[in-house]
Amino acid sequence: MGEAISNYAKRILPSTDLDRLLEALQQKGYTLVGPTVRENAIVLEEIEGAEDLPVGWTETQEAGSYKLSRNGSEEYFDFASGPHSFKKYLFPPRLKLWQAKRHRAGFKVEQENDQAPSYAFIGVRSCDLCAIEIQDKVFMGDSYVDPVYKERREKAFILAVNCTKPGNLCFCSSMDTGPKAKSGYDLAVTEQLKESEHVFLIQAGSEKGHELLEALELADADEGAVEFENKQLEDAATSMGRFLDTHKLPSVLKNNFEHPRWEQIADRCLSCANCTLVCPTCFCHTVEDTTDLTGDVAERWRQWDSCFTGDFTYFAGGSARASTKSRYRQWLTHKLSTWTDQFGTFGCVGCGRCIAWCPVGIDLTEEAAAIRATDLVSD
Amino acid sequence: MSLRKKPKLAVYKFASCDGCQLSLLDCEDEILAVAGAIEIANFPEASRAVTSGPYDLTLVEGSITTPHDAERIHAIRRSSKVLVSIGACATSGGIQALRNFKDVNEFVSVVYARPDYIETLNKSTPISDHVWVDFELRGCPISKAQLLEVVNAFLNNRKPNISKESVCMECKMRGTPCVMVANKDPCLGPVTQAGCGAICPAYNRGCYSCFGPVASPNAGSLSHWWESKLGVDKDKLVRSYRGFNAGAEAFRQESEIHERG
């Protein structure tokens, strides 16, 4: 995705100066959101400074398994995707859209005008950056713009982290969504821990980022640091734990709607919706109308929904997708096939969250590969 | 305040602990609004003053466990325009449905000095096994927010906003990392209906399924994962499905599969 490569100069930020950068963001009025350890996982929360980052923590992931552990490293970003993505800030799980009050014979609608905070997202990996780019198309890509998303998105500052530690479930190399952040960030860093020094190679990707960086008055990066960064990213690109063959994948899946594999997945799938809710690109939601006891006040709320629920396709007479087979097939073919027709990219960024957080370890790379391997309409 | 005649509310109890109907009295902040919107016509836990039926909205707590109760519920249905069963007992038979897996006469002979005084049914069954139920509100106990929502929806002539989907959705919306994935704790959340707000996972415990099975539970797949990846043995599997909703069809079947070995 996005081929734009920044022309701004690369600088060196000593790791001990990370707080200077974070404080500069706070002084500009940003609320910091970044990775931190909570409840046996590295989650995304509001943070106060560098001390809240998961220094010395890492994790190992398998299908249906996420194991947090201490590794004693001094690194700040030595881990792969966790259970949260930044979508929870741009596309909140539950939100009041408006309320209406009875007024004479009719009613009066009052819009919700709460101002969203300006978030600075700290430590956004390239996969998640691409996921934000995908959601930008969904929520702001045509004439129907979502004002909630737009406000939050436009106010946000993005501090990306080039990913040098892909995990066992990562496959951004397959999806062309990483490990290097190509565009869409304000600042991007590459963490470098060598024997004698611990630094961040830092580069602006926008005017906003450039201004902030200039104010920090950092030294230019030398050739050695840039070469080391190239090597780090080359190594990362070839150490993905998962692989997805995307060659003609949309048509392979379209040709295999009646593949027996769908039924086999349905035997395992719990239809619990976890995959869709951890996915950083899934955008489905529902609206719910509520009233107070007197019926004088009504509210409309928006909340996350999932194509794995029966209510999702419920209309008079029942659910259009009543079986788990039809729900899983809908989800996987949307991500890896019909999304390309709808939005021009895959709906998957290779972050591996759906694999780790599936309670029974269903792996979409394995399922897509199994269908390709026994393609019913191979050409 | 809109002008309308106050609908009449009745609350009845069958085999149960009273906890669910007390949730209504426990609505401290909202109880006056409830009393303002609805006439509490027959609710012995709240008032000795009983107004005769028919009732516009009847809440029924508890399961059917005696021949007398199996008759009584029909009379209640006849005097109720809308009947809502509340709680795990009323919607699946409750914890007392554990008797359904054994010989109840054996229990009676061991527990009571005069077993011949006891008249009881072999099985504890939900209200919907006996009469038409307009809505089933799950939970052990029910959530008072959901109870208010049901009363509220009834008063405003709309469908209650009560999800039939998994507890997982509540965990994900509140940002709780999955206890099964991150801690290897067996959790019934993926096969359990939402409504509690995912309380147990929020306190780092697996779900006990107080709210019973989701609309389309795949308990077989979950059990397989527990056995093969989390080292859960057959006894624990049987016990897990035999909680407050042991009598719910999906859980009854699943527990019996593992009991047979």
XYZ file of C-alpha atoms in Angstrom:
640
model
C 0.000 0.000 0.000
C 0.917 3.697 -0.368
C 4.284 4.023 -2.083
C 5.030 7.540 -0.863
C 8.403 7.625 0.828
C 9.199 10.611 3.000
C 11.849 13.108 1.852
C 12.423 14.557 5.285
C 15.844 13.989 6.809
C 16.360 11.161 9.255
C 17.458 12.157 12.733
C 18.621 10.360 15.843
C 16.504 10.448 18.998
C 18.352 8.944 21.982
C 16.011 6.521 23.774
C 16.392 8.611 26.923
C 14.833 11.510 25.019
C 11.639 9.669 24.076
C 9.816 11.549 26.813
C 10.903 14.879 25.319
C 9.035 13.889 22.186
C 5.978 12.658 24.085
C 5.930 15.780 26.246
C 6.096 17.948 23.139
C 2.995 16.158 21.862
C 1.199 16.644 25.190
C 2.099 20.334 25.149
C 0.406 20.604 21.776
C -2.757 19.274 23.430
C -2.601 15.665 22.342
C -3.875 12.792 24.494
C -1.290 10.029 24.174
C -2.528 6.553 23.279
C -0.012 3.753 23.144
C 0.892 0.213 24.082
C 0.954 -0.702 27.755
C 0.702 -3.872 29.827
C -2.681 -4.713 31.312
C -4.397 -8.030 32.130
C -1.720 -10.270 30.643
C -1.567 -8.506 27.323
C -0.034 -5.486 25.634
C -3.083 -3.325 25.031
C -3.636 0.202 23.728
C -4.642 2.738 26.355
C -4.156 6.360 27.198
C -0.635 6.739 28.536
C 1.149 9.503 30.394
C 4.675 9.024 29.115
C 7.445 6.610 28.163
C 7.308 4.898 31.566
C 3.902 3.451 30.640
C 5.279 1.737 27.534
C 5.925 -2.018 27.836
C 9.696 -1.866 28.302
C 11.060 -5.335 28.984
C 7.876 -7.079 27.892
C 7.223 -9.204 24.868
C 4.819 -11.929 23.831
C 4.583 -15.131 21.849
C 1.574 -15.920 19.750
C 0.061 -19.051 18.285
C -3.347 -19.657 16.774
C -5.729 -19.117 19.712
C -2.902 -18.244 22.084
C -1.172 -15.080 23.301
C 1.449 -15.377 25.995
C 2.855 -12.244 27.614
C 6.350 -12.562 29.063
C 9.240 -10.518 30.369
C 12.376 -10.551 28.287
C 14.387 -8.025 30.242
C 15.173 -6.037 27.108
C 15.473 -2.254 27.256
C 13.448 -1.942 24.092
C 10.130 -0.110 24.040
C 8.598 -1.826 21.033
C 9.705 -5.454 21.206
C 6.338 -7.072 20.500
C 3.799 -7.697 17.736
C 0.085 -6.801 17.505
C -1.984 -7.161 20.675
C -5.722 -7.544 21.204
C -6.499 -3.868 20.532
C -6.141 -1.748 17.452
C -6.422 2.010 17.077
C -9.887 1.608 15.597
C -11.334 1.728 19.104
C -10.386 5.423 19.199
C -11.369 6.380 15.645
C -14.484 4.191 15.514
C -15.583 3.867 19.168
C -17.299 0.606 20.215
C -20.398 2.391 21.496
C -21.424 5.935 20.873
C -24.532 8.075 21.280
C -25.400 9.689 17.942
C -28.300 11.877 19.011
C -31.232 12.173 21.308
C -34.741 13.421 20.737
C -37.177 14.965 23.179
C -40.935 15.150 22.914
C -41.925 18.664 21.899
C -45.591 19.614 21.550
C -47.073 17.278 18.920
C -43.723 16.120 17.615
C -40.158 15.847 18.863
C -36.945 17.779 18.717
C -33.620 16.180 17.780
C -30.490 17.202 19.633
C -27.191 16.270 18.012
C -24.346 15.063 20.162
C -21.736 17.759 19.972
C -19.133 16.428 22.343
C -15.708 17.244 21.034
C -13.499 14.235 20.536
C -10.014 14.531 22.029
C -6.982 14.968 19.777
C -5.165 11.684 20.022
C -1.491 11.061 19.392
C -1.216 7.390 18.510
C 2.145 6.119 19.719
C 3.754 3.065 18.158
C 1.528 2.478 15.132
C 2.910 -0.419 13.069
C 2.752 -0.342 9.324
C -0.023 -2.969 9.298
C -2.158 -0.764 11.518
C -1.289 2.305 9.500
C -2.590 0.517 6.407
C -5.667 -0.528 8.372
C -6.354 3.127 9.194
C -5.904 3.970 5.505
C -8.481 1.277 4.680
C -10.948 2.579 7.241
C -10.407 6.092 5.845
C -11.831 4.806 2.561
C -14.752 3.166 4.339
C -15.721 6.115 6.497
C -14.583 9.082 4.407
C -13.915 7.678 0.953
C -17.056 8.791 -0.834
C -19.762 11.389 -0.467
C -21.169 9.691 2.660
C -18.645 10.818 5.237
C -18.901 9.651 8.828
C -18.507 12.823 10.921
C -17.457 10.967 14.083
C -14.628 9.151 12.353
C -13.609 12.188 10.318
C -13.241 14.479 13.312
C -11.159 11.996 15.265
C -9.081 11.038 12.249
C -8.255 14.575 11.205
C -7.219 15.563 14.702
C -4.990 12.515 15.224
C -1.205 12.576 15.227
C 0.475 9.335 14.196
C 3.833 8.249 15.541
C 4.612 5.102 13.578
C 7.107 2.431 14.539
C 8.834 0.581 11.758
C 8.391 -3.030 12.651
C 11.608 -4.896 13.292
C 10.041 -7.695 15.355
C 7.300 -9.394 13.376
C 5.510 -12.115 15.305
C 4.667 -15.705 14.636
C 1.236 -14.793 13.233
C 2.345 -11.821 11.126
C 2.143 -11.748 7.348
C 2.335 -8.090 6.342
C 5.014 -9.017 3.769
C 2.373 -11.104 1.980
C -0.153 -8.259 2.010
C 2.375 -5.552 1.058
C 1.448 -3.636 4.185
C 4.789 -3.613 6.015
C 7.048 -3.970 7.880
C 8.197 -0.456 6.940
C 5.744 2.421 7.354
C 5.502 3.946 3.889
C 3.030 6.784 4.298
C 0.235 8.155 6.395
C 2.320 8.979 9.458
C 3.453 12.226 11.010
C 6.603 10.732 12.489
C 8.114 7.276 12.065
C 10.787 5.736 14.258
C 12.971 2.663 14.036
C 14.194 1.435 17.381
C 17.893 0.490 17.418
C 19.456 -1.230 20.375
C 23.164 -1.841 19.957
C 25.751 -2.678 22.551
C 26.741 0.885 23.247
C 23.618 2.803 22.373
C 19.863 2.700 22.345
C 18.335 5.152 19.888
C 15.401 5.812 17.611
C 16.005 6.680 14.008
C 13.273 9.232 13.435
C 11.808 10.769 10.316
C 8.911 13.098 9.644
C 6.215 12.131 7.167
C 4.171 15.316 7.328
C 4.591 19.005 7.944
C 3.055 18.539 11.401
C 5.651 15.919 12.231
C 8.460 17.947 10.717
C 7.706 20.989 12.834
C 7.626 18.941 16.002
C 10.884 17.232 15.134
C 12.665 20.473 14.281
C 11.825 21.836 17.705
C 13.615 18.904 19.321
C 16.900 19.896 17.578
C 18.190 16.382 17.010
C 21.376 15.260 15.306
C 21.256 13.920 11.766
C 21.384 10.166 11.380
C 24.712 8.903 10.124
C 25.094 6.429 7.282
C 25.734 3.559 9.686
C 22.413 4.019 11.417
C 20.550 4.172 8.109
C 22.296 1.044 6.848
C 21.478 -0.738 10.080
C 17.834 0.289 9.692
C 17.739 -1.127 6.162
C 19.103 -4.398 7.438
C 16.632 -4.483 10.328
C 13.719 -4.018 7.950
C 15.041 -6.530 5.404
C 15.410 -9.104 8.175
C 11.918 -8.312 9.445
C 10.406 -8.719 5.982
C 11.765 -12.244 5.746
C 10.912 -13.382 9.255
C 7.123 -13.390 9.108
C 5.564 -16.303 10.946
C 2.712 -16.634 8.440
C 2.380 -16.394 4.669
C -0.617 -15.769 2.458
C -0.383 -16.347 -1.283
C -2.420 -13.466 -2.719
C -1.879 -14.365 -6.384
C -5.353 -14.337 -8.005
C -6.751 -14.913 -4.502
C -9.965 -12.892 -5.063
C -10.941 -15.048 -8.034
C -9.849 -18.302 -6.384
C -12.220 -17.588 -3.518
C -15.030 -16.421 -5.803
C -14.758 -19.684 -7.722
C -15.005 -21.769 -4.578
C -18.189 -20.708 -2.875
C -19.316 -24.298 -2.583
C -15.962 -25.685 -1.471
C -16.360 -28.414 1.214
C -13.773 -26.589 3.324
C -16.369 -24.001 4.389
C -18.374 -26.734 6.092
C -15.269 -28.025 7.852
C -14.433 -24.543 9.181
C -18.033 -24.214 10.388
C -17.560 -27.330 12.519
C -14.841 -25.451 14.404
C -16.071 -21.860 14.195
C -17.924 -20.592 17.292
C -19.525 -17.695 15.419
C -18.535 -15.646 18.470
C -17.430 -12.551 16.484
C -13.981 -12.226 18.083
C -12.139 -12.180 14.734
C -14.194 -9.291 13.425
C -13.926 -7.204 16.568
C -10.140 -7.525 16.841
C -9.711 -6.893 13.103
C -8.400 -3.365 12.553
C -10.330 -2.963 9.283
C -13.724 -4.474 10.192
C -16.147 -1.580 10.312
C -19.604 -3.089 10.724
C -21.884 -1.525 13.247
C -25.526 -1.395 14.191
C -27.737 1.357 15.523
C -30.014 0.906 18.466
C -32.868 3.142 19.531
C -33.694 3.435 23.203
C -36.322 5.335 25.155
C -36.712 6.401 28.735
C -39.580 4.930 30.777
C -41.918 7.827 30.063
C -41.303 7.730 26.331
C -40.444 11.426 26.383
C -36.765 10.981 25.507
C -35.358 8.712 22.825
C -31.700 8.085 22.045
C -29.916 6.587 19.086
C -26.711 4.670 19.802
C -24.208 3.189 17.400
C -22.202 0.115 18.396
C -19.864 -2.451 16.890
C -21.558 -5.349 15.193
C -20.301 -8.396 13.375
C -21.233 -10.448 10.320
C -21.000 -13.487 12.615
C -24.211 -12.640 14.469
C -27.688 -13.781 13.494
C -29.111 -10.298 13.961
C -26.660 -8.876 11.433
C -28.684 -10.152 8.468
C -32.021 -10.479 10.236
C -35.057 -9.217 8.433
C -38.690 -10.341 8.263
C -38.586 -14.118 8.059
C -35.158 -14.736 9.557
C -31.421 -14.292 9.016
C -30.098 -14.210 5.458
C -26.988 -15.980 6.724
C -28.398 -18.483 9.178
C -25.511 -20.973 9.130
C -22.041 -20.523 10.551
C -20.689 -21.730 7.213
C -22.324 -18.814 5.408
C -21.078 -16.337 8.023
C -17.455 -17.454 7.960
C -17.496 -17.576 4.169
C -18.943 -14.059 4.064
C -16.216 -12.751 6.337
C -13.254 -14.430 4.695
C -14.375 -13.721 1.138
C -15.055 -10.110 2.052
C -11.575 -9.672 3.527
C -9.705 -11.433 0.733
C -11.909 -11.139 -2.328
C -14.911 -8.821 -2.550
C -13.138 -6.063 -0.584
C -10.904 -5.583 -3.627
C -14.009 -4.871 -5.763
C -15.437 -2.554 -3.141
C -12.403 -0.590 -1.999
C -9.535 -1.504 -4.339
C -7.375 -3.284 -1.721
C -7.611 -6.384 0.406
C -9.485 -5.944 3.665
C -6.666 -7.757 5.457
C -3.386 -6.160 6.523
C -1.674 -9.304 7.831
C -1.591 -8.296 11.500
C -2.571 -11.809 12.656
C -5.004 -10.635 15.336
C -7.882 -12.796 14.093
C -5.629 -15.860 14.341
C -4.392 -15.194 17.872
C -7.727 -14.089 19.317
C -9.900 -16.780 17.774
C -10.806 -18.812 20.894
C -10.407 -22.024 18.872
C -7.417 -20.942 16.789
C -8.878 -20.741 13.288
C -6.162 -19.388 10.974
C -7.353 -17.532 7.882
C -4.011 -18.045 6.091
C -4.418 -21.791 6.559
C -8.044 -21.742 5.394
C -7.301 -19.657 2.300
C -4.365 -21.953 1.463
C -6.506 -25.066 1.903
C -9.114 -23.728 -0.494
C -6.463 -22.769 -3.043
C -4.801 -26.194 -2.749
C -8.022 -27.965 -3.654
C -9.420 -25.294 -5.974
C -12.638 -26.654 -7.491
C -12.251 -24.525 -10.622
C -8.493 -24.502 -11.103
C -7.282 -23.014 -14.341
C -45.208 13.454 30.795
C -47.309 11.704 28.221
C -50.902 10.927 29.048
C -51.705 7.274 29.105
C -53.354 4.754 31.354
C -50.873 3.018 33.599
C -50.414 -0.610 32.597
C -50.747 -3.199 35.365
C -47.721 -5.227 36.382
C -47.752 -8.616 38.124
C -44.757 -10.577 39.376
C -44.970 -14.308 40.094
C -42.530 -16.752 41.554
C -41.959 -20.459 40.959
C -38.970 -22.593 42.053
C -36.262 -19.963 42.477
C -34.309 -17.904 44.979
C -36.186 -14.560 44.534
C -33.027 -12.821 43.376
C -34.381 -11.956 39.947
C -37.629 -10.353 41.074
C -35.740 -8.460 43.742
C -33.682 -6.924 40.918
C -36.753 -4.830 40.239
C -36.735 -3.449 43.793
C -32.999 -3.070 43.489
C -33.432 -0.487 40.704
C -32.843 2.210 43.295
C -32.315 5.127 40.964
C -35.098 4.145 38.621
C -37.688 2.568 40.927
C -39.720 5.763 41.289
C -39.807 6.215 37.545
C -40.959 2.604 37.184
C -43.654 3.079 39.806
C -44.686 6.266 38.037
C -45.036 4.558 34.694
C -46.621 1.290 35.699
C -49.117 0.174 38.350
C -47.543 -2.473 40.556
C -50.731 -4.539 40.818
C -49.521 -7.886 42.088
C -46.024 -8.088 43.522
C -46.035 -9.671 46.992
C -42.331 -8.964 47.548
C -43.081 -5.252 47.171
C -46.564 -4.834 48.607
C -49.359 -6.771 50.297
C -51.903 -4.761 48.291
C -52.928 -6.953 45.407
C -55.157 -5.784 42.593
C -56.866 -8.498 40.626
C -56.006 -9.281 37.010
C -55.893 -9.347 34.086
C -52.405 -7.857 33.942
C -50.771 -6.031 31.077
C -47.256 -7.238 31.877
C -46.426 -10.291 33.945
C -42.918 -11.203 35.025
C -42.437 -14.843 35.960
C -39.467 -16.029 37.961
C -38.560 -19.655 38.680
C -38.957 -23.061 37.115
C -41.781 -25.583 37.151
C -40.971 -28.420 39.573
C -44.319 -29.553 41.056
C -47.659 -30.710 39.606
C -49.333 -27.784 41.384
C -47.007 -25.266 39.712
C -47.594 -26.885 36.333
C -51.287 -26.000 36.804
C -50.699 -22.567 38.336
C -48.678 -21.274 35.403
C -51.624 -21.811 33.062
C -53.859 -19.645 35.240
C -51.182 -16.937 35.239
C -50.885 -17.091 31.479
C -54.640 -16.713 31.140
C -54.604 -13.541 33.221
C -51.579 -11.979 31.438
C -51.535 -10.025 28.210
C -47.734 -10.112 27.939
C -45.749 -12.717 29.868
C -41.995 -12.389 30.283
C -40.025 -15.132 32.019
C -37.037 -13.791 33.948
C -33.857 -15.535 35.043
C -32.095 -18.823 34.420
C -34.694 -20.836 36.405
C -37.594 -19.532 34.359
C -35.773 -19.710 31.025
C -33.892 -23.017 31.311
C -34.912 -24.757 34.567
C -32.157 -23.241 36.728
C -29.569 -24.960 38.899
C -32.343 -27.241 40.160
C -32.479 -28.771 36.668
C -29.487 -30.830 37.839
C -32.207 -33.221 39.074
C -33.064 -33.839 35.399
C -29.918 -35.959 35.090
C -30.716 -38.161 38.122
C -33.611 -39.985 39.759
C -35.439 -37.356 41.797
C -37.177 -39.988 43.965
C -33.800 -41.082 45.205
C -33.033 -37.512 46.354
C -36.426 -37.285 48.049
C -35.888 -40.525 49.929
C -32.510 -39.381 51.216
C -33.332 -35.772 52.042
C -36.777 -35.878 53.632
C -37.891 -37.689 56.805
C -41.320 -38.289 55.284
C -40.819 -38.690 51.520
C -44.511 -39.437 51.127
C -45.263 -35.763 51.997
C -43.324 -34.622 48.949
C -45.017 -34.205 45.643
C -42.542 -33.217 42.952
C -41.891 -33.619 39.249
C -38.997 -35.614 37.775
C -37.699 -32.595 35.956
C -37.276 -28.886 36.553
C -38.432 -27.157 33.383
C -38.574 -23.610 32.015
C -41.845 -21.674 31.797
C -41.775 -21.884 27.987
C -42.156 -25.686 28.224
C -45.626 -25.091 29.676
C -47.105 -21.894 28.252
C -46.435 -19.367 25.517
C -43.811 -16.873 26.673
C -43.606 -13.514 24.939
C -40.007 -12.816 25.899
C -37.317 -14.654 27.849
C -34.895 -12.553 29.879
C -31.791 -14.564 30.700
C -29.344 -14.486 33.588
C -28.570 -15.781 37.068
C -29.457 -13.296 38.267
C -30.902 -11.127 35.505
C -29.259 -7.790 34.830
C -31.336 -4.991 36.279
C -30.445 -2.803 33.308
C -31.858 -5.450 30.996
C -34.971 -5.809 33.163
C -35.557 -2.073 32.942
C -35.011 -2.268 29.194
C -37.686 -4.960 28.877
C -40.186 -2.948 30.969
C -39.225 0.163 29.054
C -39.633 -1.512 25.654
C -43.006 -2.890 26.728
C -44.204 0.547 27.869
C -43.068 2.164 24.645
C -44.353 -0.610 22.422
C -40.982 -1.497 20.932
C -38.686 -4.502 20.736
C -36.267 -4.772 23.689
C -32.624 -4.163 22.804
C -31.363 -7.448 24.240
C -28.549 -9.142 22.357
C -28.627 -12.870 21.729
C -24.964 -12.851 20.792
C -21.846 -13.931 22.660
C -20.237 -12.588 25.829
C -17.122 -12.213 23.638
C -18.709 -9.179 22.034
C -19.011 -7.530 25.444
C -15.385 -8.358 26.279
C -14.198 -6.916 23.005
C -16.266 -3.760 23.353
C -14.968 -3.095 26.843
C -11.418 -3.966 25.746
C -10.925 -6.973 28.036
C -8.203 -9.242 26.621
C -9.578 -12.777 26.110
C -8.887 -14.859 29.236
C -8.894 -18.065 27.247
C -6.359 -16.830 24.693
C -4.136 -14.845 27.083
C -4.425 -16.880 30.317
C -5.471 -20.345 29.107
C -8.511 -20.149 31.392
C -11.489 -22.181 30.180
C -14.274 -19.701 29.428
C -17.852 -20.344 28.310
C -18.112 -16.826 26.878
C -18.037 -17.840 23.200
C -21.161 -20.003 23.631
C -22.895 -17.764 26.184
C -25.389 -15.017 25.573
C -24.275 -11.494 26.433
C -26.032 -9.387 29.043
C -23.864 -9.408 32.159
C -21.338 -6.987 30.667
C -18.664 -9.725 30.709
C -18.129 -9.379 34.463
C -16.079 -12.531 35.056
C -13.537 -12.038 32.247
C -13.156 -8.437 33.439
C -11.984 -9.928 36.752
C -9.724 -12.427 35.010
C -12.071 -15.396 35.318
C -13.656 -17.559 32.664
C -17.393 -17.142 32.038
C -19.736 -19.532 33.896
C -22.596 -19.016 31.471
C -25.065 -17.420 33.861
C -26.926 -16.197 30.773
C -27.194 -19.541 28.994
C -26.392 -20.502 25.408
C -26.164 -18.067 22.480
C -28.560 -18.323 19.554
C -26.369 -20.846 17.702
C -23.829 -22.332 20.132
C -21.032 -24.593 18.920
C -20.295 -26.161 22.301
C -18.714 -29.218 20.660
C -15.916 -27.160 19.133
C -15.338 -25.248 22.362
C -15.166 -28.492 24.372
C -12.702 -29.950 21.900
C -10.436 -26.922 22.354
C -10.691 -27.125 26.154
C -9.738 -30.791 26.085
C -6.999 -30.645 23.486
C -5.360 -27.288 24.290
C -6.315 -26.366 27.855
C -6.081 -29.829 29.412
C -9.647 -29.843 30.712
C -10.857 -33.340 31.639
C -14.280 -34.884 31.029
C -15.503 -34.369 34.600
C -14.764 -30.668 34.476
C -16.413 -30.404 31.068
C -19.584 -32.032 32.399
C -19.589 -29.745 35.447
C -18.994 -26.650 33.335
C -22.081 -27.185 31.222
C -24.088 -28.157 34.306
C -24.323 -24.803 35.968
C -27.264 -22.436 36.224
C -28.349 -23.349 32.707
C -27.784 -27.114 32.847
C -31.255 -27.687 31.433
C -30.750 -25.508 28.340
C -30.914 -27.881 25.398
C -27.457 -27.162 23.943
C -25.758 -27.496 27.325
C -27.743 -30.593 28.316
C -26.672 -32.345 25.113
C -23.044 -31.290 25.443
C -22.754 -32.376 29.076
C -24.299 -35.752 28.274
C -21.836 -36.340 25.432
C -18.944 -35.924 27.882
C -20.637 -37.868 30.653
C -20.878 -40.841 28.320
C -17.129 -40.423 27.812
